[in-house]
Amino acid sequence: MNNGPVGDCEALIVGAGFSGVYLLHRLREAGFDARLIDAAAEPGGVWYWNCYPGARVDSQVPIYEYSIPELWRDWTWRERYPGWRELRAYFRHVCDRLSLWSHITMGTRVASAHWDESERLWRVTTDAGDMLRARYLLPCLGFAAKAHVPEIAGLESFAGEWHHTAHWPQRGLSMAGRKVAIIGTGASGVQVAQEAAAEAAHVTLLQRTPILALPMRQETLTIAQQEREKLGYPAIFAARLQTSGGFDTGSVDTSALDVDAEARRYLFEKQWQAGGLRFWYANFADLLTSEQANRHAYDFWRDKVRARIADPALHETLAPSEPPHPFGTKRPSLERNYYEIFAQENVALVDLARTPVQRIIAEGIETADGLIECDLIVFATGFDAGRGGLMQIDIRGRNDLRLADTWREQVTAYLGYAVHGFPNLAYLYGPLSPSGFANGPTAAEIQGDWVRDFLVTLRDRGFTRFEAEEDAEREWTEGVAAIGSMTLFPRAMSWYMGDNIPGKPRQLLNYPSVIGFAKISEDVAADGYRGFALA
Ligand code: N01
């Protein structure tokens, strides 16, 4: 691996995850002087930062990889749901194959980006003190770039070690023989808990809301098996573009309410056995729009899970009779033995709804019920999703307008790409695009191709400036909320709605259809990029 120099360029991409690396490749192909900067030591985006024990993707390969044949032809995976190490190796392979290294600068954080109207370019600084100019600023930060550590009194007095899952020490950290407390039971909390249960002396899991987790059904892959499967890859990649989540398949056409109990159970059981997120994305058409349909799915989930929880006293806490929220309106996570770990003597569950945390002291976490002694606290407490990564860079548009101020009360954007007042800035996999609802590589390719085509059109027509129009932005922002209100998503307190961050405005942060988004973006392009002022 080598690091390219930091310098002026036409297009500056920030972030070396799926979106950024893809966009770099496509822009270089199209003849742009494009560069990529990332704070991490290695490409991979979330797979660099989230190196906690058990961190692995919850979408199966080949869905979770690029569709470019020169990348998949001679790449083989070891597991159907690869872990962070394998995903990092994949990113190295991608940068090798596409000869991207000399255009990438790792280990450098973009600190600020200020728009210079007279020169029509962005003036960018990095934490290393570099200054550079770029015609286009293209942040590709993912939705989980800013970790959230809740304020808990006394954390500074803790005598042990604490880490957020997204800032796990890169050198590694053994949990063997330790007393571990894990706060949060989202996808990250579930994954750490499974690993901690296997090696820690004691694990306490502090749960605020039960996760509605689905069986992963991990699979070890052989080279021969993948060589056979590769014959079907083009069809799978084409199918990804035709579904609302960017997966290989979407929901069935039928309502759960139009079939009898036996037929309902048949589909539920089929997708449950298939594993992964299929029970979520390949379920009945009205799973996420009808409360009644959703309730059938929840009841199926609850009964399946309860059958695996040995202690009946934990049934109500882990898989309540009544749904804590409609199934799938908070991101389900995948698990392997999550519901079995609670039968182990070294694992305890604390229900924060009944036993809230009071403070942290040197020896551990004090709750209303007494002290949880620990020497390692894991904050699996999520992210300021969507907007957080962008807002932590000092981005200033026209008239010194700060993006962090613009988005304080509400996130607004046109097409989930551009913000009025911030010329020549297009972000990928960010708020008001399908991001959090979309399979990452699918969204990266759809959005990367769209931005490449947009910049090529600007170049071909001699334009040097674009800006989202205010009306178009308002319409898009209101449109995403209107679509959201037709679904059950607003019924859950979730990061999809911004609820997980105290003081964050409540709004649906993601556009809920990849195929719908792709269609509208294509129409906008065909219509001369309507909604953008070009100059
Ligand atoms: O974060 P989360 P995550 N006190 O926000 C709890 C993707 N991902 O890192 O539900 C106590 O989902 C919070 O409780 P509640 C995936 O898309 C993918 O786990 O808000 N608890 C919740 O339990 C995922 O959805 C993979 O009541 C507090 C947890 O912390 C997204 O990233 C792996 C608290 C946060 O869960 C984020 O997942 C990992 C407080 N003050 C992540 N504040 C895979 O591909 C928050 N919580 C498998």
Coordinates of C-alpha atoms and ligand atoms in Angstrom, one line a residue:
M1 CA 0.0 0.0 0.0
N2 CA 1.3 3.5 -0.8
N3 CA -0.1 6.9 -0.1
G4 CA -0.5 9.5 -2.8
P5 CA 0.3 13.2 -2.2
V6 CA -2.2 15.8 -1.0
G7 CA -2.7 18.5 -3.5
D8 CA -5.1 20.6 -5.6
C9 CA -7.5 18.6 -7.7
E10 CA -10.7 18.8 -9.7
A11 CA -12.7 16.5 -7.5
L12 CA -11.9 15.8 -3.9
I13 CA -13.6 12.7 -2.4
V14 CA -13.6 12.3 1.4
G15 CA -13.9 8.8 2.7
A16 CA -12.6 5.5 1.5
G17 CA -15.6 3.2 2.1
F18 CA -17.7 1.6 -0.6
S19 CA -19.0 4.9 -2.0
G20 CA -15.7 6.8 -2.0
V21 CA -13.6 4.1 -3.6
Y22 CA -16.2 3.5 -6.3
L23 CA -16.6 7.1 -7.1
L24 CA -12.8 7.6 -7.3
H25 CA -12.6 4.8 -9.8
R26 CA -15.4 6.0 -12.0
L27 CA -14.2 9.6 -12.0
R28 CA -10.6 8.6 -12.8
E29 CA -12.0 6.4 -15.7
A30 CA -13.9 9.5 -16.9
G31 CA -10.7 11.5 -17.0
F32 CA -11.1 13.6 -13.9
D33 CA -8.2 14.6 -11.7
A34 CA -9.9 13.1 -8.7
R35 CA -8.3 12.4 -5.3
L36 CA -9.5 10.7 -2.1
I37 CA -8.6 11.6 1.5
D38 CA -9.5 9.5 4.5
A39 CA -8.5 9.7 8.2
A40 CA -8.2 6.0 8.6
A41 CA -4.9 4.1 8.1
E42 CA -6.5 1.8 5.5
P43 CA -9.5 1.9 3.2
G44 CA -12.7 0.2 4.2
G45 CA -14.8 2.9 5.8
V46 CA -16.8 1.4 8.6
W47 CA -14.8 -1.8 8.3
Y48 CA -11.7 0.1 9.3
W49 CA -13.1 1.8 12.4
N50 CA -15.4 -1.0 13.6
C51 CA -12.8 -3.7 14.4
Y52 CA -14.4 -4.8 17.6
P53 CA -14.6 -8.6 18.2
G54 CA -17.4 -10.1 16.1
A55 CA -17.8 -7.1 13.7
R56 CA -19.1 -8.5 10.5
V57 CA -21.5 -7.5 7.8
D58 CA -25.1 -8.4 7.8
S59 CA -25.6 -8.7 4.1
Q60 CA -24.3 -11.7 2.3
V61 CA -21.8 -11.9 -0.5
P62 CA -22.0 -11.5 -3.4
I63 CA -24.7 -8.9 -2.7
Y64 CA -22.2 -7.1 -0.5
E65 CA -19.5 -6.4 -3.0
Y66 CA -18.9 -4.4 -6.2
S67 CA -20.4 -5.7 -9.4
I68 CA -17.2 -4.9 -11.5
P69 CA -16.2 -8.2 -13.1
E70 CA -12.4 -7.5 -12.8
L71 CA -13.0 -7.3 -9.0
W72 CA -15.0 -10.4 -8.5
R73 CA -13.5 -12.8 -11.0
D74 CA -10.4 -13.5 -9.0
W75 CA -11.6 -12.7 -5.6
T76 CA -13.0 -15.4 -3.2
W77 CA -14.5 -15.0 0.2
R78 CA -14.1 -17.3 3.1
E79 CA -17.5 -16.6 4.7
R80 CA -21.0 -15.7 3.4
Y81 CA -21.1 -12.8 6.0
P82 CA -17.5 -11.7 6.0
G83 CA -15.9 -10.1 9.1
W84 CA -14.0 -6.8 9.2
R85 CA -10.6 -8.4 8.5
E86 CA -11.7 -10.0 5.3
L87 CA -13.6 -6.9 4.2
R88 CA -10.4 -4.8 4.7
A89 CA -8.5 -7.3 2.6
Y90 CA -11.2 -6.9 0.0
F91 CA -10.7 -3.1 -0.1
R92 CA -6.9 -3.6 -0.6
H93 CA -7.7 -6.0 -3.5
V94 CA -10.0 -3.4 -5.0
C95 CA -7.4 -0.6 -4.7
D96 CA -4.8 -2.9 -6.3
R97 CA -6.9 -4.1 -9.2
L98 CA -8.2 -0.6 -10.0
S99 CA -4.8 1.0 -9.5
L100 CA -6.2 3.6 -7.1
W101 CA -3.4 3.8 -4.5
S102 CA -1.6 6.8 -5.9
H103 CA -4.8 8.8 -5.9
I104 CA -5.6 8.1 -2.2
T105 CA -4.2 9.7 0.9
M106 CA -4.9 7.7 4.0
G107 CA -4.2 8.8 7.6
T108 CA -5.3 12.4 6.9
R109 CA -8.5 14.0 8.2
V110 CA -10.3 16.8 6.3
A111 CA -10.8 19.5 8.9
S112 CA -12.5 22.2 7.0
A113 CA -13.8 23.0 3.5
H114 CA -14.8 26.6 2.7
W115 CA -16.4 27.6 -0.6
D116 CA -14.6 30.4 -2.5
E117 CA -17.2 32.0 -4.7
S118 CA -14.8 34.2 -6.6
E119 CA -12.7 31.2 -7.7
R120 CA -15.6 28.8 -7.8
L121 CA -13.8 26.2 -5.8
W122 CA -13.5 24.6 -2.3
R123 CA -10.5 25.5 -0.1
V124 CA -9.8 22.5 2.1
T125 CA -7.6 22.0 5.1
T126 CA -6.5 18.8 6.7
D127 CA -5.5 18.0 10.3
A128 CA -1.9 17.6 9.0
G129 CA -1.9 21.3 8.0
D130 CA -2.2 20.7 4.3
M131 CA -4.2 23.2 2.2
L132 CA -5.7 22.3 -1.1
R133 CA -8.2 23.5 -3.7
A134 CA -10.8 21.5 -5.4
R135 CA -13.6 22.3 -7.9
Y136 CA -15.9 19.7 -6.5
L137 CA -16.2 18.5 -2.9
L138 CA -17.6 14.9 -2.7
P139 CA -18.0 13.6 0.9
C140 CA -18.5 9.9 1.0
L141 CA -18.7 9.4 4.8
G142 CA -21.3 6.7 5.2
F143 CA -24.2 7.1 7.6
A144 CA -22.2 5.9 10.7
A145 CA -19.2 8.3 10.7
K146 CA -19.8 9.9 14.0
A147 CA -20.0 7.7 17.1
H148 CA -22.4 8.5 19.9
V149 CA -21.2 8.1 23.5
P150 CA -24.1 9.1 25.8
E151 CA -23.3 11.4 28.7
I152 CA -23.2 9.4 31.9
A153 CA -22.1 11.0 35.1
G154 CA -18.8 9.8 36.4
L155 CA -17.3 8.2 33.3
E156 CA -14.1 10.1 33.9
S157 CA -13.7 8.4 37.3
F158 CA -13.9 4.9 35.8
A159 CA -10.7 2.9 36.7
G160 CA -11.0 0.5 33.9
E161 CA -11.0 0.9 30.1
W162 CA -13.9 2.0 28.0
H163 CA -14.3 2.1 24.2
H164 CA -17.1 2.8 21.7
T165 CA -17.4 0.0 19.2
A166 CA -16.5 2.3 16.3
H167 CA -13.3 3.4 18.1
W168 CA -12.1 -0.1 19.1
P169 CA -8.3 -0.1 19.5
Q170 CA -6.7 -1.1 16.2
R171 CA -4.1 -3.1 18.1
G172 CA -6.9 -5.4 19.3
L173 CA -8.2 -5.9 22.8
S174 CA -8.7 -9.2 24.5
M175 CA -11.8 -9.6 26.6
A176 CA -10.6 -12.9 28.0
G177 CA -10.9 -13.2 31.7
R178 CA -12.3 -9.6 32.1
K179 CA -15.5 -8.2 33.6
V180 CA -17.2 -6.6 30.7
A181 CA -20.2 -4.3 30.7
I182 CA -21.8 -3.6 27.3
I183 CA -24.2 -0.7 26.9
G184 CA -26.5 -1.0 24.0
T185 CA -28.1 -3.9 22.2
G186 CA -28.2 -2.8 18.5
A187 CA -26.3 -4.7 15.8
S188 CA -22.9 -3.8 17.4
G189 CA -23.9 -4.7 20.9
V190 CA -25.2 -8.1 19.8
Q191 CA -22.0 -8.9 18.0
V192 CA -19.7 -7.9 20.8
A193 CA -21.9 -9.7 23.4
Q194 CA -21.7 -13.0 21.5
E195 CA -17.9 -12.8 21.5
A196 CA -17.6 -11.5 25.1
A197 CA -19.8 -14.3 26.3
A198 CA -17.3 -16.8 24.9
E199 CA -14.2 -15.4 26.6
A200 CA -14.9 -12.9 29.3
A201 CA -15.0 -13.8 33.0
H202 CA -18.3 -12.0 33.2
V203 CA -20.5 -10.0 30.8
T204 CA -23.3 -7.7 31.7
L205 CA -25.5 -6.5 28.9
L206 CA -27.4 -3.3 29.5
Q207 CA -30.5 -3.2 27.4
R208 CA -32.7 -0.1 26.9
T209 CA -34.8 -1.6 24.1
P210 CA -34.8 -5.3 23.0
I211 CA -33.3 -5.9 19.6
L212 CA -35.4 -7.9 17.2
A213 CA -32.5 -10.0 15.9
L214 CA -32.7 -12.5 13.1
P215 CA -30.6 -15.7 12.6
M216 CA -27.6 -15.1 10.4
R217 CA -26.9 -18.7 9.3
Q218 CA -23.3 -18.0 8.6
E219 CA -21.7 -20.3 5.9
T220 CA -18.1 -21.1 5.2
L221 CA -17.5 -20.8 1.5
T222 CA -15.2 -22.8 -0.7
I223 CA -13.4 -21.6 -3.8
A224 CA -15.1 -24.3 -6.0
Q225 CA -18.5 -23.3 -4.7
Q226 CA -17.9 -19.7 -5.5
E227 CA -16.6 -20.5 -9.0
R228 CA -19.9 -22.1 -9.7
E229 CA -21.9 -19.3 -8.1
K230 CA -20.0 -16.7 -10.1
L231 CA -21.9 -17.9 -13.2
G232 CA -25.0 -16.3 -11.6
Y233 CA -23.3 -13.1 -10.4
P234 CA -24.3 -10.8 -13.3
A235 CA -28.0 -11.8 -12.7
I236 CA -27.6 -11.1 -9.0
F237 CA -26.0 -7.7 -9.6
A238 CA -28.8 -6.8 -12.1
A239 CA -31.4 -7.9 -9.6
R240 CA -29.9 -5.6 -6.9
L241 CA -30.9 -2.6 -9.0
Q242 CA -34.6 -3.7 -9.1
T243 CA -35.4 -3.9 -5.4
S244 CA -36.2 -1.3 -2.8
G245 CA -33.3 -2.3 -0.5
G246 CA -30.7 -3.0 -3.2
F247 CA -30.6 -6.7 -2.2
D248 CA -31.0 -9.7 -4.5
T249 CA -34.7 -9.8 -4.0
G250 CA -37.5 -7.5 -2.6
S251 CA -40.7 -8.2 -0.8
V252 CA -43.3 -10.4 -2.3
D253 CA -46.3 -8.7 -4.1
T254 CA -48.9 -10.0 -1.7
S255 CA -50.3 -8.5 1.5
A256 CA -49.9 -10.6 4.6
L257 CA -53.6 -10.0 5.2
D258 CA -54.7 -11.4 1.8
V259 CA -53.4 -14.9 2.6
D260 CA -54.5 -17.4 5.2
A261 CA -52.5 -18.3 8.3
E262 CA -50.9 -21.3 6.7
A263 CA -49.6 -19.3 3.7
R264 CA -48.4 -16.6 5.9
R265 CA -46.5 -19.0 8.0
Y266 CA -45.0 -20.7 4.9
L267 CA -43.4 -17.4 3.8
F268 CA -42.3 -16.5 7.3
E269 CA -40.7 -19.9 7.9
K270 CA -39.1 -19.9 4.4
Q271 CA -37.3 -16.5 5.0
W272 CA -36.5 -17.4 8.6
Q273 CA -34.8 -20.5 7.5
A274 CA -33.0 -18.8 4.6
G275 CA -31.4 -16.5 7.2
G276 CA -29.9 -13.1 7.1
L277 CA -32.1 -10.1 6.7
R278 CA -34.5 -11.9 4.3
F279 CA -37.2 -12.1 6.9
W280 CA -37.1 -8.3 6.8
Y281 CA -36.5 -7.4 3.1
A282 CA -38.1 -10.4 1.4
N283 CA -41.3 -10.6 3.4
F284 CA -44.9 -9.5 2.6
A285 CA -45.5 -6.3 0.7
D286 CA -47.1 -4.5 3.6
L287 CA -44.7 -5.6 6.4
L288 CA -43.6 -2.0 6.8
T289 CA -46.9 -0.2 6.0
S290 CA -49.6 -2.2 7.8
E291 CA -49.7 -2.6 11.5
Q292 CA -51.8 -5.7 11.3
A293 CA -49.5 -7.3 8.8
N294 CA -46.5 -6.3 10.8
R295 CA -48.0 -7.8 13.9
H296 CA -48.2 -11.3 12.3
A297 CA -44.4 -11.0 11.6
Y298 CA -43.7 -9.9 15.1
D299 CA -45.6 -12.7 16.7
F300 CA -43.8 -15.2 14.5
W301 CA -40.4 -13.7 15.5
R302 CA -41.3 -13.6 19.2
D303 CA -42.4 -17.2 19.3
K304 CA -39.3 -18.4 17.4
V305 CA -37.0 -16.4 19.7
R306 CA -38.7 -17.4 23.0
A307 CA -38.2 -21.0 22.1
R308 CA -34.4 -20.4 22.3
I309 CA -34.4 -18.5 25.6
A310 CA -33.9 -21.1 28.3
D311 CA -35.0 -18.9 31.3
P312 CA -38.7 -18.0 31.0
A313 CA -38.0 -15.1 33.3
L314 CA -36.1 -13.4 30.4
H315 CA -38.9 -13.9 27.8
E316 CA -40.6 -10.7 28.5
T317 CA -37.3 -8.7 28.5
L318 CA -35.8 -10.1 25.4
A319 CA -38.9 -10.9 23.3
P320 CA -41.9 -9.1 24.9
S321 CA -45.5 -10.2 24.3
E322 CA -46.3 -6.9 22.8
P323 CA -43.9 -5.5 20.2
P324 CA -41.7 -2.6 21.5
H325 CA -42.1 -1.2 18.0
P326 CA -43.3 -2.6 14.7
F327 CA -40.9 -5.3 13.4
G328 CA -38.3 -3.9 11.1
T329 CA -38.9 -0.2 11.8
K330 CA -35.7 -0.3 13.8
R331 CA -32.8 -2.0 12.0
P332 CA -32.9 -5.8 12.8
S333 CA -29.5 -7.2 13.5
L334 CA -28.2 -10.7 12.7
E335 CA -27.2 -13.1 15.5
R336 CA -25.7 -16.5 15.7
N337 CA -26.1 -17.5 19.4
Y338 CA -27.3 -14.3 21.0
Y339 CA -30.4 -15.8 22.6
E340 CA -28.4 -18.8 24.0
I341 CA -25.7 -16.7 25.8
F342 CA -28.2 -15.7 28.5
A343 CA -28.2 -19.3 29.7
Q344 CA -24.5 -19.0 30.5
E345 CA -23.5 -18.4 34.1
N346 CA -21.1 -15.6 33.1
V347 CA -23.8 -13.6 31.3
A348 CA -26.3 -11.2 32.9
L349 CA -28.9 -9.0 31.4
V350 CA -30.0 -5.6 32.9
D351 CA -33.2 -4.1 31.7
L352 CA -32.5 -0.4 31.8
A353 CA -36.3 0.4 31.5
R354 CA -36.6 -1.1 35.0
T355 CA -33.1 -0.5 36.4
P356 CA -31.7 2.7 35.0
V357 CA -28.0 3.6 35.2
Q358 CA -27.3 6.2 37.9
R359 CA -23.6 6.9 37.4
I360 CA -20.2 5.4 36.7
I361 CA -17.7 5.1 39.5
A362 CA -14.2 3.7 39.6
E363 CA -15.3 0.1 40.1
G364 CA -18.1 0.0 37.5
I365 CA -21.6 1.1 36.7
E366 CA -24.1 2.0 39.5
T367 CA -27.7 1.2 38.8
A368 CA -30.8 1.6 40.8
D369 CA -30.3 -2.1 41.8
G370 CA -26.6 -1.9 42.8
L371 CA -23.1 -1.9 41.3
I372 CA -22.2 -3.7 38.1
E373 CA -18.5 -4.4 38.7
C374 CA -16.5 -4.2 35.5
D375 CA -13.0 -3.4 34.2
L376 CA -14.1 -2.8 30.6
I377 CA -17.1 -0.8 29.4
V378 CA -18.2 -1.2 25.8
F379 CA -20.3 1.6 24.4
A380 CA -22.3 0.0 21.6
T381 CA -24.5 3.1 21.6
G382 CA -24.6 3.9 17.9
F383 CA -24.1 6.9 15.8
D384 CA -25.3 10.4 15.0
A385 CA -26.5 8.8 11.8
G386 CA -26.6 10.4 8.4
R387 CA -25.7 14.0 9.2
G388 CA -23.1 13.5 12.0
G389 CA -20.0 12.8 9.7
L390 CA -20.7 15.8 7.5
M391 CA -21.5 18.1 10.4
Q392 CA -18.2 17.4 12.2
I393 CA -16.2 18.8 9.3
D394 CA -16.2 22.6 9.3
I395 CA -18.0 22.9 5.9
R396 CA -19.0 26.5 4.9
G397 CA -20.8 27.3 1.8
R398 CA -21.9 30.6 0.2
N399 CA -21.7 33.7 2.5
D400 CA -19.8 31.6 5.2
L401 CA -23.0 29.5 5.8
R402 CA -22.1 26.6 8.0
L403 CA -23.5 23.2 7.1
A404 CA -23.7 22.4 10.9
D405 CA -26.0 25.4 11.4
T406 CA -28.0 24.8 8.3
W407 CA -28.9 21.3 9.5
R408 CA -29.3 22.0 13.2
E409 CA -33.2 22.2 13.1
Q410 CA -33.7 19.9 10.1
V411 CA -31.7 18.1 7.5
T412 CA -32.5 19.4 4.1
A413 CA -31.1 18.3 0.8
Y414 CA -32.1 17.9 -2.8
L415 CA -32.1 14.3 -4.0
G416 CA -30.1 13.3 -1.0
Y417 CA -27.0 14.7 -2.9
A418 CA -26.8 18.4 -2.5
V419 CA -27.7 21.3 -0.2
H420 CA -28.8 24.7 -1.2
G421 CA -26.1 27.3 -0.3
F422 CA -23.3 24.7 -0.8
P423 CA -22.3 24.9 -4.5
N424 CA -20.3 22.1 -6.1
L425 CA -20.8 19.8 -3.1
A426 CA -22.3 16.4 -3.7
Y427 CA -22.3 13.8 -0.9
L428 CA -23.0 10.0 -1.3
Y429 CA -24.7 7.6 1.0
G430 CA -25.8 10.5 3.2
P431 CA -29.1 11.8 4.6
L432 CA -32.3 11.9 2.5
S433 CA -30.8 9.3 0.1
P434 CA -31.6 5.6 0.5
S435 CA -28.3 5.1 2.5
G436 CA -29.5 3.5 5.8
F437 CA -32.1 1.5 4.0
A438 CA -29.8 0.4 1.2
N439 CA -27.3 -2.3 0.7
G440 CA -24.0 -0.3 0.7
P441 CA -22.4 -1.5 -2.5
T442 CA -25.6 -1.2 -4.5
A443 CA -26.1 2.4 -3.4
A444 CA -22.4 3.2 -3.9
E445 CA -22.7 2.1 -7.6
I446 CA -26.0 3.8 -8.3
Q447 CA -25.0 7.1 -6.7
G448 CA -21.4 6.9 -8.0
D449 CA -22.5 6.5 -11.6
W450 CA -25.0 9.3 -11.2
V451 CA -22.5 11.8 -9.8
R452 CA -19.9 10.8 -12.5
D453 CA -22.5 11.4 -15.2
F454 CA -23.4 14.7 -13.6
L455 CA -19.8 15.9 -13.5
V456 CA -19.2 14.7 -17.1
T457 CA -22.3 16.6 -18.3
L458 CA -21.1 19.8 -16.5
R459 CA -17.6 19.4 -18.1
D460 CA -19.0 18.7 -21.5
R461 CA -21.3 21.8 -21.4
G462 CA -18.7 24.1 -20.0
F463 CA -20.3 24.6 -16.6
T464 CA -18.1 25.1 -13.5
R465 CA -20.8 25.5 -10.8
F466 CA -23.9 23.8 -9.6
E467 CA -26.1 24.4 -6.7
A468 CA -29.4 22.8 -5.5
E469 CA -32.3 25.2 -5.9
E470 CA -34.2 26.1 -2.8
D471 CA -37.6 25.0 -4.0
A472 CA -36.3 21.7 -5.3
E473 CA -34.6 21.0 -2.0
R474 CA -37.8 21.8 0.0
E475 CA -39.9 19.6 -2.2
W476 CA -37.4 16.7 -1.9
T477 CA -37.1 17.1 1.9
E478 CA -40.9 17.2 2.3
G479 CA -41.3 14.4 -0.1
V480 CA -39.1 12.0 2.0
A481 CA -41.1 12.9 5.1
A482 CA -44.4 12.3 3.2
I483 CA -43.3 8.9 2.0
G484 CA -42.1 8.1 5.5
S485 CA -45.5 9.0 7.0
M486 CA -47.0 6.3 4.8
T487 CA -44.9 3.7 6.5
L488 CA -44.5 2.4 10.1
F489 CA -41.0 3.9 10.5
P490 CA -42.2 6.9 12.5
R491 CA -43.7 4.4 15.0
A492 CA -40.3 3.5 16.4
M493 CA -37.7 5.5 18.3
S494 CA -34.8 4.8 16.1
W495 CA -31.7 6.2 14.4
Y496 CA -33.7 6.1 11.1
M497 CA -35.7 8.9 12.7
G498 CA -32.9 10.7 14.5
D499 CA -34.3 9.7 17.9
N500 CA -31.1 8.1 19.3
I501 CA -29.3 11.5 19.7
P502 CA -30.6 13.8 22.4
G503 CA -31.8 17.0 20.8
K504 CA -31.6 15.7 17.2
P505 CA -34.6 16.8 15.2
R506 CA -37.0 14.0 14.4
Q507 CA -37.3 13.2 10.7
L508 CA -37.0 10.1 8.4
L509 CA -33.3 10.4 7.4
N510 CA -33.4 7.9 4.5
Y511 CA -35.3 7.6 1.3
P512 CA -37.1 4.2 1.6
S513 CA -36.5 2.8 -1.9
V514 CA -33.3 2.2 -3.9
I515 CA -35.2 1.5 -7.1
G516 CA -37.5 4.5 -6.6
F517 CA -34.5 6.7 -5.9
A518 CA -32.6 5.5 -9.0
K519 CA -35.6 6.2 -11.2
I520 CA -36.1 9.7 -9.9
S521 CA -32.4 10.5 -10.2
E522 CA -32.4 9.3 -13.8
D523 CA -35.5 11.4 -14.6
V524 CA -33.7 14.5 -13.1
A525 CA -30.7 13.8 -15.3
A526 CA -32.8 13.3 -18.4
D527 CA -34.6 16.6 -17.6
G528 CA -31.3 18.5 -17.8
Y529 CA -30.6 18.1 -14.1
R530 CA -33.7 20.0 -13.1
G531 CA -33.6 21.4 -9.6
F532 CA -29.9 22.3 -10.0
A533 CA -28.8 25.8 -10.9
L534 CA -26.0 25.4 -13.4
A535 CA -23.5 28.1 -14.2
Ligands
N01_1 O1 -26.1 1.3 17.0 P1 -27.7 1.3 17.2 P2 -25.3 0.0 16.4 N1 -28.3 4.3 27.4 O2 -28.0 2.8 17.2 C1 -28.5 1.9 22.9 C2 -25.2 -0.9 11.3 N2 -24.4 -2.0 11.8 O3 -23.8 0.5 16.4 O4 -32.6 1.1 21.1 C3 -28.5 3.0 27.1 O5 -28.4 0.4 16.3 C4 -29.7 1.9 22.0 O6 -30.9 1.7 22.7 P3 -32.3 2.1 22.1 C5 -26.6 -1.3 11.3 O7 -27.3 -0.6 10.2 C6 -24.3 -3.1 11.0 O8 -25.6 -1.2 17.1 O9 -32.1 3.5 21.4 N3 -28.5 2.5 25.9 C7 -29.4 0.7 21.1 O10 -29.7 -0.5 21.8 C8 -27.0 -0.7 12.6 O11 -28.4 -0.5 12.7 C9 -23.6 -4.1 11.4 O12 -33.3 2.2 23.2 C10 -28.3 3.4 24.9 C11 -27.8 0.8 21.0 O13 -27.4 1.6 22.1 C12 -26.2 0.6 12.7 O14 -25.0 0.2 12.1 C13 -23.0 -4.1 12.6 C14 -28.1 4.7 25.1 C15 -27.4 1.5 19.8 O15 -27.8 0.7 18.7 C16 -26.0 1.0 14.1 O16 -25.8 -0.1 14.9 C17 -23.0 -3.0 13.4 C18 -28.1 5.2 26.4 N4 -27.9 6.5 26.7 C19 -23.7 -1.9 13.0 N5 -28.0 5.3 23.9 C20 -23.6 -5.3 10.6 O17 -23.4 -5.2 9.4 C21 -28.1 4.4 23.0 N6 -28.3 3.2 23.6 C22 -23.9 -6.6 11.2

